[in-house]
Short mmCIF file of C-alpha atoms in Angstrom, two decimals:
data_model
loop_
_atom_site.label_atom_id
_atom_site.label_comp_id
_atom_site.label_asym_id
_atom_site.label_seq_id
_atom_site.Cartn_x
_atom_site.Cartn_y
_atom_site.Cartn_z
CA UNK Z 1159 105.10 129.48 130.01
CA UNK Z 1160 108.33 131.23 130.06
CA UNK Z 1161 110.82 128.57 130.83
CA UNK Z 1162 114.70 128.34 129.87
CA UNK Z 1163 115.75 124.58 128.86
CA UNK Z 1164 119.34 123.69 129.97
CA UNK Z 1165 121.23 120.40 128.58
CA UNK Z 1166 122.90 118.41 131.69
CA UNK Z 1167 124.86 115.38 131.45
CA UNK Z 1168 122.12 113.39 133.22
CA UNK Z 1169 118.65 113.54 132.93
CA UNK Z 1170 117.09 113.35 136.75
CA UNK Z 1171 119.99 115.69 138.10
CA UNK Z 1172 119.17 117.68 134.93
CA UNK Z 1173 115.66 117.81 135.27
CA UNK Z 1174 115.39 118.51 138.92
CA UNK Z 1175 118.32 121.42 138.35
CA UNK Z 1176 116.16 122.94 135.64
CA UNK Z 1177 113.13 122.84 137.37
CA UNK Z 1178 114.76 124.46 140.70
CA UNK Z 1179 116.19 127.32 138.78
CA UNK Z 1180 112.56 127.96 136.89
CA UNK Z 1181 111.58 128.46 140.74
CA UNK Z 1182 114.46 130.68 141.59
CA UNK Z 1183 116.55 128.62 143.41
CA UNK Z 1184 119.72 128.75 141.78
CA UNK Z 1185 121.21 125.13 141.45
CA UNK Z 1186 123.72 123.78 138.80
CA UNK Z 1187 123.58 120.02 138.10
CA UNK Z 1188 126.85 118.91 140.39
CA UNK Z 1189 124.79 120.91 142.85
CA UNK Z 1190 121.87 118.49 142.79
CA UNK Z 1191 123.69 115.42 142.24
CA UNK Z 1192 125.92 115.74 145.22
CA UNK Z 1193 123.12 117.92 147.78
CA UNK Z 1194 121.18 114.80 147.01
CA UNK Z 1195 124.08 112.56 147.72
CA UNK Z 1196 123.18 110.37 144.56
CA UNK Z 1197 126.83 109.07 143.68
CA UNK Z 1198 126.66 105.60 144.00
CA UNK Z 1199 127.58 102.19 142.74
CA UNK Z 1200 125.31 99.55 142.80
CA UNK Z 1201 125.49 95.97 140.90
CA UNK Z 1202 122.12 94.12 141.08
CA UNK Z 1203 122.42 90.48 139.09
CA UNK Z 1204 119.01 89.88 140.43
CA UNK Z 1205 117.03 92.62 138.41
CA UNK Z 1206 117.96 92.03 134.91
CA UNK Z 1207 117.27 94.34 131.67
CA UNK Z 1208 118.04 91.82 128.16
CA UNK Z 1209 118.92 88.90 130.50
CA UNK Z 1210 121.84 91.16 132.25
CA UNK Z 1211 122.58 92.81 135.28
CA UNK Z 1212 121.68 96.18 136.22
CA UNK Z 1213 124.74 98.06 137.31
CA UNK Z 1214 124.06 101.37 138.87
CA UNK Z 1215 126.60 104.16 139.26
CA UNK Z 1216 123.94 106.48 141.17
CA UNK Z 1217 120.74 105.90 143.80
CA UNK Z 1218 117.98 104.66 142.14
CA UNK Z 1219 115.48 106.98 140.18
CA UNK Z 1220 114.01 109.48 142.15
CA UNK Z 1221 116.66 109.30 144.85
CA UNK Z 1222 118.20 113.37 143.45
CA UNK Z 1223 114.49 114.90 143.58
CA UNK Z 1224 113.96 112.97 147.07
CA UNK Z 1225 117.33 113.97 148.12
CA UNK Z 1226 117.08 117.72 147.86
CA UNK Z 1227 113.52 117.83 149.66
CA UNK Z 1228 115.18 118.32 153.14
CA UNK Z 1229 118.33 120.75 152.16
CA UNK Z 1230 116.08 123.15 150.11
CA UNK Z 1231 113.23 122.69 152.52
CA UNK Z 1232 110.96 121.35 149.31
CA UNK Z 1233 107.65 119.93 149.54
CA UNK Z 1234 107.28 117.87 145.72
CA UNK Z 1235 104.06 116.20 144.71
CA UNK Z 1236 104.47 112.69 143.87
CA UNK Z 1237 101.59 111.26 141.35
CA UNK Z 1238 101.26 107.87 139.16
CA UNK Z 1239 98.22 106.37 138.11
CA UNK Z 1240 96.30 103.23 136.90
CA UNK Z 1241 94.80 104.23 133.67
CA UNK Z 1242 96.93 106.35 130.40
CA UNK Z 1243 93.79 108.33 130.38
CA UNK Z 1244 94.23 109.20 133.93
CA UNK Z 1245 97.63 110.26 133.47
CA UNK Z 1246 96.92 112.35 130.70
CA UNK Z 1247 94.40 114.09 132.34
CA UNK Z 1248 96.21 115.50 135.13
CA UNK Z 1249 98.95 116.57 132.93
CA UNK Z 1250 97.10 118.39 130.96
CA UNK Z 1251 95.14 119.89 134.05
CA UNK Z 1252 98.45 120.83 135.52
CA UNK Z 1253 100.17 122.44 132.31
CA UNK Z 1254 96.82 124.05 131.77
CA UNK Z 1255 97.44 125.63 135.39
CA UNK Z 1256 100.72 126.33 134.03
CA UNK Z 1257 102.97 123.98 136.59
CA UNK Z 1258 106.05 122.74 135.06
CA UNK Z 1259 105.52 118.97 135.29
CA UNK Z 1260 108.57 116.17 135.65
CA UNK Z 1261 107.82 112.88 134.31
CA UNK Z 1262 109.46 109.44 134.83
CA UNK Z 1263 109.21 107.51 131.28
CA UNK Z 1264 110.63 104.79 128.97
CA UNK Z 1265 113.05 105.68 126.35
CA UNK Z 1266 112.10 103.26 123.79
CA UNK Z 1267 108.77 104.66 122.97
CA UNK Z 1268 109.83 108.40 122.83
CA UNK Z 1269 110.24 108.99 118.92
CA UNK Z 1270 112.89 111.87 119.28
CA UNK Z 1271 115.63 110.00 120.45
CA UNK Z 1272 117.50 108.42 118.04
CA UNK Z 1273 117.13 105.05 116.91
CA UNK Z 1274 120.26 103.37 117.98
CA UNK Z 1275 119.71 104.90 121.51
CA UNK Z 1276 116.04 103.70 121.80
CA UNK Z 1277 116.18 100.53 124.35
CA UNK Z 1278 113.65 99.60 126.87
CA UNK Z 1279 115.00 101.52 129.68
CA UNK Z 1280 112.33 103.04 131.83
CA UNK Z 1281 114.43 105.21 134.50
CA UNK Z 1282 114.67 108.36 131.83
CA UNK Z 1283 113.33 111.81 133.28
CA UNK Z 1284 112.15 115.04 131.26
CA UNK Z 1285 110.04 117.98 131.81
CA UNK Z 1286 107.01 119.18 130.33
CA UNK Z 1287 106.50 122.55 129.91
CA UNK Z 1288 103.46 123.28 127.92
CA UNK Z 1289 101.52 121.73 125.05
CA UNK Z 1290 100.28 123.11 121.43
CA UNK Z 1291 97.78 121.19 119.80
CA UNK Z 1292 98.23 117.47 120.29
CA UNK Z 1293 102.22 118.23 120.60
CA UNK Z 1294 103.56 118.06 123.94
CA UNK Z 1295 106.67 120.81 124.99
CA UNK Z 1296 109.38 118.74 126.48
CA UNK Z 1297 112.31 119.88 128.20
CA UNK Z 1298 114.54 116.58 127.90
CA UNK Z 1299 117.83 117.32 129.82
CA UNK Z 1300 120.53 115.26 127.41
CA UNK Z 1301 119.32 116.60 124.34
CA UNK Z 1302 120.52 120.51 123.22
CA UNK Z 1303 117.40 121.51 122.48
CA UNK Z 1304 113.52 121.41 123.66
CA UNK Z 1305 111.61 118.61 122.17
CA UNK Z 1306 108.33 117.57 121.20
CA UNK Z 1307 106.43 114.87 121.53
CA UNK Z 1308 102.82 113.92 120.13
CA UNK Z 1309 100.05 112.96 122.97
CA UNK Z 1310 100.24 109.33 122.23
CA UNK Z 1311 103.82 108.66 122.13
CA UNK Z 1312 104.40 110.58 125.49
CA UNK Z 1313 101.53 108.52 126.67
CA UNK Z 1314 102.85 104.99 125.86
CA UNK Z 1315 106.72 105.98 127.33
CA UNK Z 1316 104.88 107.12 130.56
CA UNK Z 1317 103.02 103.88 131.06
CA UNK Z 1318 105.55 101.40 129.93
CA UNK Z 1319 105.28 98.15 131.69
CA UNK Z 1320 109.14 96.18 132.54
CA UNK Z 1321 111.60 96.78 134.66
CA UNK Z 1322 111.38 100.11 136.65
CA UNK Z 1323 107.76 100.75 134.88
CA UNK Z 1324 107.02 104.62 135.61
CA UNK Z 1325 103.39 104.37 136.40
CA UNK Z 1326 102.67 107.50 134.59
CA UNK Z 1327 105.13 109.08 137.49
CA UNK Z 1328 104.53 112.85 137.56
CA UNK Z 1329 106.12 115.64 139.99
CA UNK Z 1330 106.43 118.70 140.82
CA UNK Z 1331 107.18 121.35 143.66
CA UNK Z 1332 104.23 122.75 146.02
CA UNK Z 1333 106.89 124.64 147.96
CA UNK Z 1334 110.64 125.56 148.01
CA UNK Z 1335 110.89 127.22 151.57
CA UNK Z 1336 114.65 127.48 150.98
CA UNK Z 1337 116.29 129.58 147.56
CA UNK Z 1338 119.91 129.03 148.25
CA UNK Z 1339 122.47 125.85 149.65
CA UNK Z 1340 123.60 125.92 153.12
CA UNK Z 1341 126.62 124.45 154.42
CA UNK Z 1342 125.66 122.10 156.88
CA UNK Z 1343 123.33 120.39 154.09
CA UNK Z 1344 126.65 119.85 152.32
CA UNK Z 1345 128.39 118.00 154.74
CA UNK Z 1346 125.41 116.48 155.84
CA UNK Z 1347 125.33 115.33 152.23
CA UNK Z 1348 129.24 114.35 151.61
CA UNK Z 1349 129.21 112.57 154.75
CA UNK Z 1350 125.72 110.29 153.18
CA UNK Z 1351 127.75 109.69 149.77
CA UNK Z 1352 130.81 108.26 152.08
CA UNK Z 1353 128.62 106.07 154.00
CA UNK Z 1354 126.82 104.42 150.99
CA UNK Z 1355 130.26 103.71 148.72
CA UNK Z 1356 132.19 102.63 152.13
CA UNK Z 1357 129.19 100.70 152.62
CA UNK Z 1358 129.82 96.99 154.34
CA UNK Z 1359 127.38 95.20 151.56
CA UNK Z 1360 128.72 93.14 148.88
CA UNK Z 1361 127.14 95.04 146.01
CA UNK Z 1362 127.07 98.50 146.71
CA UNK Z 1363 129.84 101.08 146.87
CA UNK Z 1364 133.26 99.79 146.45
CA UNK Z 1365 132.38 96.52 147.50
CA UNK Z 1366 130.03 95.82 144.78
CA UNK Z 1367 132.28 96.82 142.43
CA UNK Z 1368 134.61 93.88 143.66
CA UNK Z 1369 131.66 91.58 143.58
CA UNK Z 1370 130.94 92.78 139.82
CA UNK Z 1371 135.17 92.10 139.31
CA UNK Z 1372 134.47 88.74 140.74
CA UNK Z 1373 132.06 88.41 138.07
CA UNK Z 1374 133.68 89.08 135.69
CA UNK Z 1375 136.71 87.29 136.13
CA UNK Z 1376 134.66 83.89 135.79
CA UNK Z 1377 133.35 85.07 132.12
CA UNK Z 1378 134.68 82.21 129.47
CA UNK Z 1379 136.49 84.01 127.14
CA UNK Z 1380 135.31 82.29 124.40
CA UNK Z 1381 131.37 83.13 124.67
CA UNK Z 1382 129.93 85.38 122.74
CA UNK Z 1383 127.85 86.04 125.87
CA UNK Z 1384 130.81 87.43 127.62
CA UNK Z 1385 131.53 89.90 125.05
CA UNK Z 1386 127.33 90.53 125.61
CA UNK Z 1387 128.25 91.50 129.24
CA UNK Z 1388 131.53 93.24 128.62
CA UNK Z 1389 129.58 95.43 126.46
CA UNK Z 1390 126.85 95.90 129.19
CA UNK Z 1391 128.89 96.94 131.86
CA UNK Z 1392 130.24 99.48 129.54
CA UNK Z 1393 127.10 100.51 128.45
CA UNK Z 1394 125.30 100.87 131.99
CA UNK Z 1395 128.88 102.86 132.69
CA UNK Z 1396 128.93 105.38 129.61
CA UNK Z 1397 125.64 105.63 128.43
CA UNK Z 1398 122.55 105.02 130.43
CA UNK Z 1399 122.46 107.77 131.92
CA UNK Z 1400 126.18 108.69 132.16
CA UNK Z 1401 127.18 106.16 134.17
CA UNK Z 1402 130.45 105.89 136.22
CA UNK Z 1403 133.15 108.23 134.35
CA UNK Z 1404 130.79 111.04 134.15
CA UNK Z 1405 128.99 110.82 137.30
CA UNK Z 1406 132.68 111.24 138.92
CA UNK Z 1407 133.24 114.58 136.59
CA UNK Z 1408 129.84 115.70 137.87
CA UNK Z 1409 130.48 115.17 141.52
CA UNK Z 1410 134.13 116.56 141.47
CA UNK Z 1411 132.17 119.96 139.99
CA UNK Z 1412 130.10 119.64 142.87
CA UNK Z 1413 133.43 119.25 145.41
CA UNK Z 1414 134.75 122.35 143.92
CA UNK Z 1415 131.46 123.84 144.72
CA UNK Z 1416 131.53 122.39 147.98
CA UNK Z 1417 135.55 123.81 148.56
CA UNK Z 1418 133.87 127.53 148.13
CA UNK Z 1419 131.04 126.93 150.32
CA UNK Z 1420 132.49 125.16 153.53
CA UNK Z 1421 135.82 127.04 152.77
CA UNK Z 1422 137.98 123.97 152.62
CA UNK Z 1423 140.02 124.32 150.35
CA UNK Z 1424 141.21 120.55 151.17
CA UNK Z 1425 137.97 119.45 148.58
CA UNK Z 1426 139.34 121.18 145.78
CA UNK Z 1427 142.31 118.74 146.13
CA UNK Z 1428 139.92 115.88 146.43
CA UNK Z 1429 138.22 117.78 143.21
CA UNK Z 1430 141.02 116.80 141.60
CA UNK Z 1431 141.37 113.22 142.74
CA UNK Z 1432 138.09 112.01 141.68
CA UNK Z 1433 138.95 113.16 138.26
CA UNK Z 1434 141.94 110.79 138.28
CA UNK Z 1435 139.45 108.37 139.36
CA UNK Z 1436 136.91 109.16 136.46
CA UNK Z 1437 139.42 108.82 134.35
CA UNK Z 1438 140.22 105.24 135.32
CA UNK Z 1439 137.34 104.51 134.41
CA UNK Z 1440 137.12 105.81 131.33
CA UNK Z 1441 140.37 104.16 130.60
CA UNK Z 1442 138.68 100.53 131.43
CA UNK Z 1443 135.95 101.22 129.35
CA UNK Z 1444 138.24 102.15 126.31
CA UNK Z 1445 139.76 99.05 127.37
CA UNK Z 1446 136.58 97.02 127.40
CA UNK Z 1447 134.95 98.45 124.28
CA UNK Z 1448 138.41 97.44 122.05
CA UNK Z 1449 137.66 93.80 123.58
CA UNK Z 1450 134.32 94.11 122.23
CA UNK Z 1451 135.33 95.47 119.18
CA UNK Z 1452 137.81 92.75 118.83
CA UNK Z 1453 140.88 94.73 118.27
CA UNK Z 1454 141.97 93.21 121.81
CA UNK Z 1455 141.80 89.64 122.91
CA UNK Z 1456 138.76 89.04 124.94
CA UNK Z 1457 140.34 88.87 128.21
CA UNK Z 1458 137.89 89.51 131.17
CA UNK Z 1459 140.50 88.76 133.93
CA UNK Z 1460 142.57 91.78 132.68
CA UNK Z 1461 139.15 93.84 133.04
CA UNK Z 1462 138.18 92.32 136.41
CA UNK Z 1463 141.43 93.97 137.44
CA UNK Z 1464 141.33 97.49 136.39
CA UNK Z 1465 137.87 97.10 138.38
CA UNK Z 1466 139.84 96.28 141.76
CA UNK Z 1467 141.72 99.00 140.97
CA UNK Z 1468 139.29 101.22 140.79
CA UNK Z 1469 137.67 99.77 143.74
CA UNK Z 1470 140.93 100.42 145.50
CA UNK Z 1471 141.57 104.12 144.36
CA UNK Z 1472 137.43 104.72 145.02
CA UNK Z 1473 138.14 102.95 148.80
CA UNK Z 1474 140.90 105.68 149.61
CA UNK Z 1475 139.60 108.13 148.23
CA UNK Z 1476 136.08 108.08 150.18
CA UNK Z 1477 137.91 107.51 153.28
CA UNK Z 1478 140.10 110.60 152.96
CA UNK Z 1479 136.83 112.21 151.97
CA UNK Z 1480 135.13 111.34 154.81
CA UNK Z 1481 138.14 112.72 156.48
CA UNK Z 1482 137.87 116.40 155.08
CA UNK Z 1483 134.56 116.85 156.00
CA UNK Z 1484 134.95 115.44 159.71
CA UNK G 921 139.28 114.46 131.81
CA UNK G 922 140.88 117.81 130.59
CA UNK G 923 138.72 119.82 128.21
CA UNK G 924 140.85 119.31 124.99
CA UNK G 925 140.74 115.69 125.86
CA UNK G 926 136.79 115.31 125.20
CA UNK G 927 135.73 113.60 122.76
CA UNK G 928 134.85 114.24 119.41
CA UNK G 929 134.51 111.88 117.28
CA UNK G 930 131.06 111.68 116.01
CA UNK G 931 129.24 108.89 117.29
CA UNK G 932 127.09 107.73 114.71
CA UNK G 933 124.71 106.15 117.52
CA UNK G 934 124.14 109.83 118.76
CA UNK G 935 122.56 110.75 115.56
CA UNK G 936 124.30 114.16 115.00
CA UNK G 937 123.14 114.67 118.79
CA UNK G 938 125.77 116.14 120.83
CA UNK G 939 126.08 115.20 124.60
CA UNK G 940 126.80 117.44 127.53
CA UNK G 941 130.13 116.61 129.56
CA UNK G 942 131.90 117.58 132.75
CA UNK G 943 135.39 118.21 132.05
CA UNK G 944 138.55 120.09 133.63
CA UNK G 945 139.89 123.11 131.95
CA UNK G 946 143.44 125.74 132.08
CA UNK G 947 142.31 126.51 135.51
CA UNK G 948 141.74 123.47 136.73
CA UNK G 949 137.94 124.57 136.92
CA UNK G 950 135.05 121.73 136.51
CA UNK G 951 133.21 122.85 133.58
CA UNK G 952 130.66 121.80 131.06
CA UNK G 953 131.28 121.14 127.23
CA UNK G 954 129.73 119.56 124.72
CA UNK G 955 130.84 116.41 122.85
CA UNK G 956 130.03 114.81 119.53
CA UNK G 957 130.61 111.40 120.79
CA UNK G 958 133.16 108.82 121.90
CA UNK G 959 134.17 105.42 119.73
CA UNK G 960 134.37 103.54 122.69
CA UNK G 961 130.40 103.95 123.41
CA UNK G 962 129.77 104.01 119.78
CA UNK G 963 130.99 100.29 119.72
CA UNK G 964 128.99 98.96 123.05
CA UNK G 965 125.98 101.06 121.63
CA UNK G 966 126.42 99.56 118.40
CA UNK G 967 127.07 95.83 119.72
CA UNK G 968 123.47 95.94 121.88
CA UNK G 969 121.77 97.35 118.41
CA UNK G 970 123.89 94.52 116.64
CA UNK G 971 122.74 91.54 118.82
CA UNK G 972 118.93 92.70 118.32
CA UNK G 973 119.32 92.62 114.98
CA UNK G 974 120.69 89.33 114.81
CA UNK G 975 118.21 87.70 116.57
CA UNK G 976 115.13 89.45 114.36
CA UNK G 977 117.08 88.26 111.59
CA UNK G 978 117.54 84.88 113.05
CA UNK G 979 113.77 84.55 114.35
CA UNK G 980 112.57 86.00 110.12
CA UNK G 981 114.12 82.55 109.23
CA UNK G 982 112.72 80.56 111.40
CA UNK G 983 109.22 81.85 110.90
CA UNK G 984 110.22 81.20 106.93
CA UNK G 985 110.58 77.85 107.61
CA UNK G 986 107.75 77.66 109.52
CA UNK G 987 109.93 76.73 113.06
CA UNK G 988 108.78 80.16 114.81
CA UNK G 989 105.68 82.35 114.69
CA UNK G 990 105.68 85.87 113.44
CA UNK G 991 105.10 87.12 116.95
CA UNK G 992 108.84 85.86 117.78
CA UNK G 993 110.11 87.68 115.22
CA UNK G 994 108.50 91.01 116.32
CA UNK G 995 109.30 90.83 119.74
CA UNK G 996 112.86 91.09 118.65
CA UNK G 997 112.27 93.92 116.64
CA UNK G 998 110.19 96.01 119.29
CA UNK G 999 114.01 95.20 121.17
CA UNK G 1000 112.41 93.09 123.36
CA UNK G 1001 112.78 89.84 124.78
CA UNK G 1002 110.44 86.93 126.70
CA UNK G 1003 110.41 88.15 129.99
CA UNK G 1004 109.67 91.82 128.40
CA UNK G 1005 106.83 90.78 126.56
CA UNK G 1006 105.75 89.14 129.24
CA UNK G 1007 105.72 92.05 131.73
CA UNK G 1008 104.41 94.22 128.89
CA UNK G 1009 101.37 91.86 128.06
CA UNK G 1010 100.57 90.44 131.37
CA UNK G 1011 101.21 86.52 129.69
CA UNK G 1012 103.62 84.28 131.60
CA UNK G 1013 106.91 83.72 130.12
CA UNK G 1014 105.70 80.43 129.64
CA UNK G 1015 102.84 81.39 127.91
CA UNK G 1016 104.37 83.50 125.40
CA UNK G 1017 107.50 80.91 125.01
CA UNK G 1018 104.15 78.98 123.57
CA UNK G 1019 102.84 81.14 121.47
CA UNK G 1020 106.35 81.74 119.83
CA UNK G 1021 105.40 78.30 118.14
CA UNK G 1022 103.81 78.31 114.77
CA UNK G 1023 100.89 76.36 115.73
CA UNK G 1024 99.58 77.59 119.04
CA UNK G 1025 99.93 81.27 117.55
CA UNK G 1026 97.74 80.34 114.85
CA UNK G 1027 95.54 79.69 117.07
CA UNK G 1028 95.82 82.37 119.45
CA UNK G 1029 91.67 84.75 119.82
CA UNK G 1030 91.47 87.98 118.72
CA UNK G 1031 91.69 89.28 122.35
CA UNK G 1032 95.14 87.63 122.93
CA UNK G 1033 95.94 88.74 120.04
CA UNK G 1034 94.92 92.43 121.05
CA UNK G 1035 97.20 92.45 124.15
CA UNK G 1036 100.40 91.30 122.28
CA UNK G 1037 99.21 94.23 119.61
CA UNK G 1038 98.89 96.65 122.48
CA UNK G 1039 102.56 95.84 123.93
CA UNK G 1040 104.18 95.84 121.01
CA UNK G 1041 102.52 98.59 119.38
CA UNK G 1042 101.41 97.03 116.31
CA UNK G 1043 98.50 96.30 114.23
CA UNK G 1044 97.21 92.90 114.74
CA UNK G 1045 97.22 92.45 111.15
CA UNK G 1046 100.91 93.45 111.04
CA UNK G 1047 101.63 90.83 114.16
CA UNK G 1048 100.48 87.54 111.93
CA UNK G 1049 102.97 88.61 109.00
CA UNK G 1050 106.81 89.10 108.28
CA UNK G 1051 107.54 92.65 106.94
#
């Protein structure tokens, strides 16, 4: 299969942007992350990964493919399945029919990633693209280039059990009525994103990042624990996939986009904005990380307030938002 | 973020890996670049890597003084923890807390010995020894 691998900052809005422009529809990644409304912010001390908190800076997986069903007019197949074998099966069946498949796996058990980067986090998407000899051809969106990945590796990250377990998840199109972005799926789609961060529920949008500053202002600063979760929240921010910081680049590409297709020039000023805003947050993680480090006091009081702020600057800013697109 | 302000400064958690980033450049334009890393994830990475290390380490001595079973210190170094290996071998947490202990891992049949095998993917042979 002839197929053109692009790296993204984030693996499902890279994955479903690759796989959209191996169909013709031309679609950057800040196109599919903000068409799908998948900016977010979500802290959820009830599901935990190590014994801490999951802290979400997007929808939860599978919200960007979902999300761009309606605006491109898509019909996807969703499959998972009970048995390994099963699953391999109808991937193989599939490639052999020469679909371009996207999978939902684990990143532990995939041997190409690095070692230091290899935690049990089971929300990571790639592509498949073909297979030679027991090697599977894997489009993985972070990395530069295409991957493989032997038959029983793939198999095991597919069908890891935990928190978020993929069931084998596999996807792909059956139709893409629509080839290019309309307007009124872009407002449509702003409008969603204000909604969900301006949302009245103490842990999502700006709320729940007071809740999680809450939070963290009762940490002990003695207890090695609280470094622990310092270090997570930076972590879920920066690194699983991208997190806070770059999920705010991402979508302020997408606003630019947005300024050229609605002709409001008004979003390339709020472009700019959310940049500010992204870089707030990449100033509390510097922040946070030096704590962990220990070339800074632990002090989780001083970091429970750069969250309000951010809170704050994210609560304007969405209103105003919400005002440009009214 | 302007362009010239991404960073660069090798993360050694990346692996020589370079990461795609959104950043702002002359024009004020949103585009993408790549980066070789940034210190302040290279420390969080490194602290997560750090704390499973630490409690392999921990659980090795232990099972040297005969205070854990092997199978604690393995779940550690599959990065896992009791509720994990509980999800991943269908055992309560209580269950596995159990067979953590010397004793009642000793004594554990070849089939439960098979699931904890298939979750961590290792050898059972592997499972009942320290590296």
């Amino acid at each position: 299969m002839k197929f053109e691998h692009q790296q993204a900052a984030h693996c499902e809005s890279g994955v479903i942007s690759n796989l959209m422009r191996h169909h013709g529809v031309p679609m950057t990644e800040s196109m599919a992350l903000g068409l799908s409304s998948a900016l977010s912010f979500a802290y959820l001390p009830f599901i935990k990964l190590s014994g801490l908190p999951l802290i979400s800076y997007r929808m939860p997986p599978k919200a960007i493919i979902k999300g761009l069903l309606a605006p491109m007019a898509a019909r996807f197949r969703f499959e998972t399945f009970r048995s390994p074998e099963a699953g391999a099966q109808r991937l193989d069946a599939l490639l052999a029919d020469g679909q371009l498949v996207g999978l939902q796996t684990s990143v532990y058990w995939l041997p190409y990633f690095p070692p230091n980067m290899r935690f049990h986090f089971n929300a990571h998407n790639l592509l498949v693209y073909g297979k030679e000899g027991d090697d599977y051809l894997i489009s993985d969106p972070v990395f530069e280039e295409p991957v493989r990945c032997a038959s029983a590796d793939l198999s095991r990250a597919r069908f890891a059990k935990g928190v978020l377990a993929p069931k084998g998840l596999m996807y792909y199109p059956q139709a893409i009525e629509r080839k290019a972005v309309d307007a009124a799926s872009v407002t449509k789609a702003i409008r969603k994103t204000v909604r969900n961060m301006l949302a009245p529920i103490p842990i999502v949008g700006v709320r729940g990042m007071r809740t999680l500053a809450s939070r963290m202002q009762k940490l002990p600063s003695g207890d090695p624990r609280s470094v622990d979760f310092i270090g997570h929240v930076v972590r879920m921010q920066e690194e699983i996939g991208t997190g806070g910081a770059g999920f705010r680049f991402i979508y302020a590409g997408f606003l630019q986009e947005a300024a050229v297709l609605l002709d409001k020039p008004q979003l390339q000023q709020m472009s700019e904005r959310l940049i500010a805003i992204g870089d707030g947050w990449r100033a509390f993680a510097l922040k946070a990380a030096r704590m962990v480090k220990g070339r800074e006091p632990v002090d989780p009081a001083a970091l429970a307030d750069r969250l309000r702020e951010q809170a704050q600057q994210e609560e304007t800013f969405f209103r105003d938002l919400k005002a440009a697109v009214a | 973020m302007d362009l010239d302000a991404v960073p660069q400064e090798g993360n050694a958690t990346l692996d020589g890996h370079a990461k795609l980033m959104y950043a702002r450049d002359a024009q004020g334009r949103v585009v993408t670049t790549r980066s070789r890393g940034w210190e302040a994830e290279e420390i969080v990475t490194s602290h997560a890597v750090d704390v499973l290390v630490e409690q392999a380490q921990a659980a090795r001595e232990r099972v040297a003084q005969g205070l854990a079973s092997p199978l604690e210190y393995w779940m550690y170094e599959r990065r896992m923890d009791v509720a994990l290996l509980s999800q991943t071998s269908g055992f309560w947490q209580w269950r596995v807390r159990r067979h953590l202990k010397p004793k009642h891992f000793a004594a554990l049949p070849e089939k439960h010995l098979a699931r904890y095998s298939e979750a961590l993917g290792l050898p059972i042979s592997t499972l009942q020894g320290l590296p």
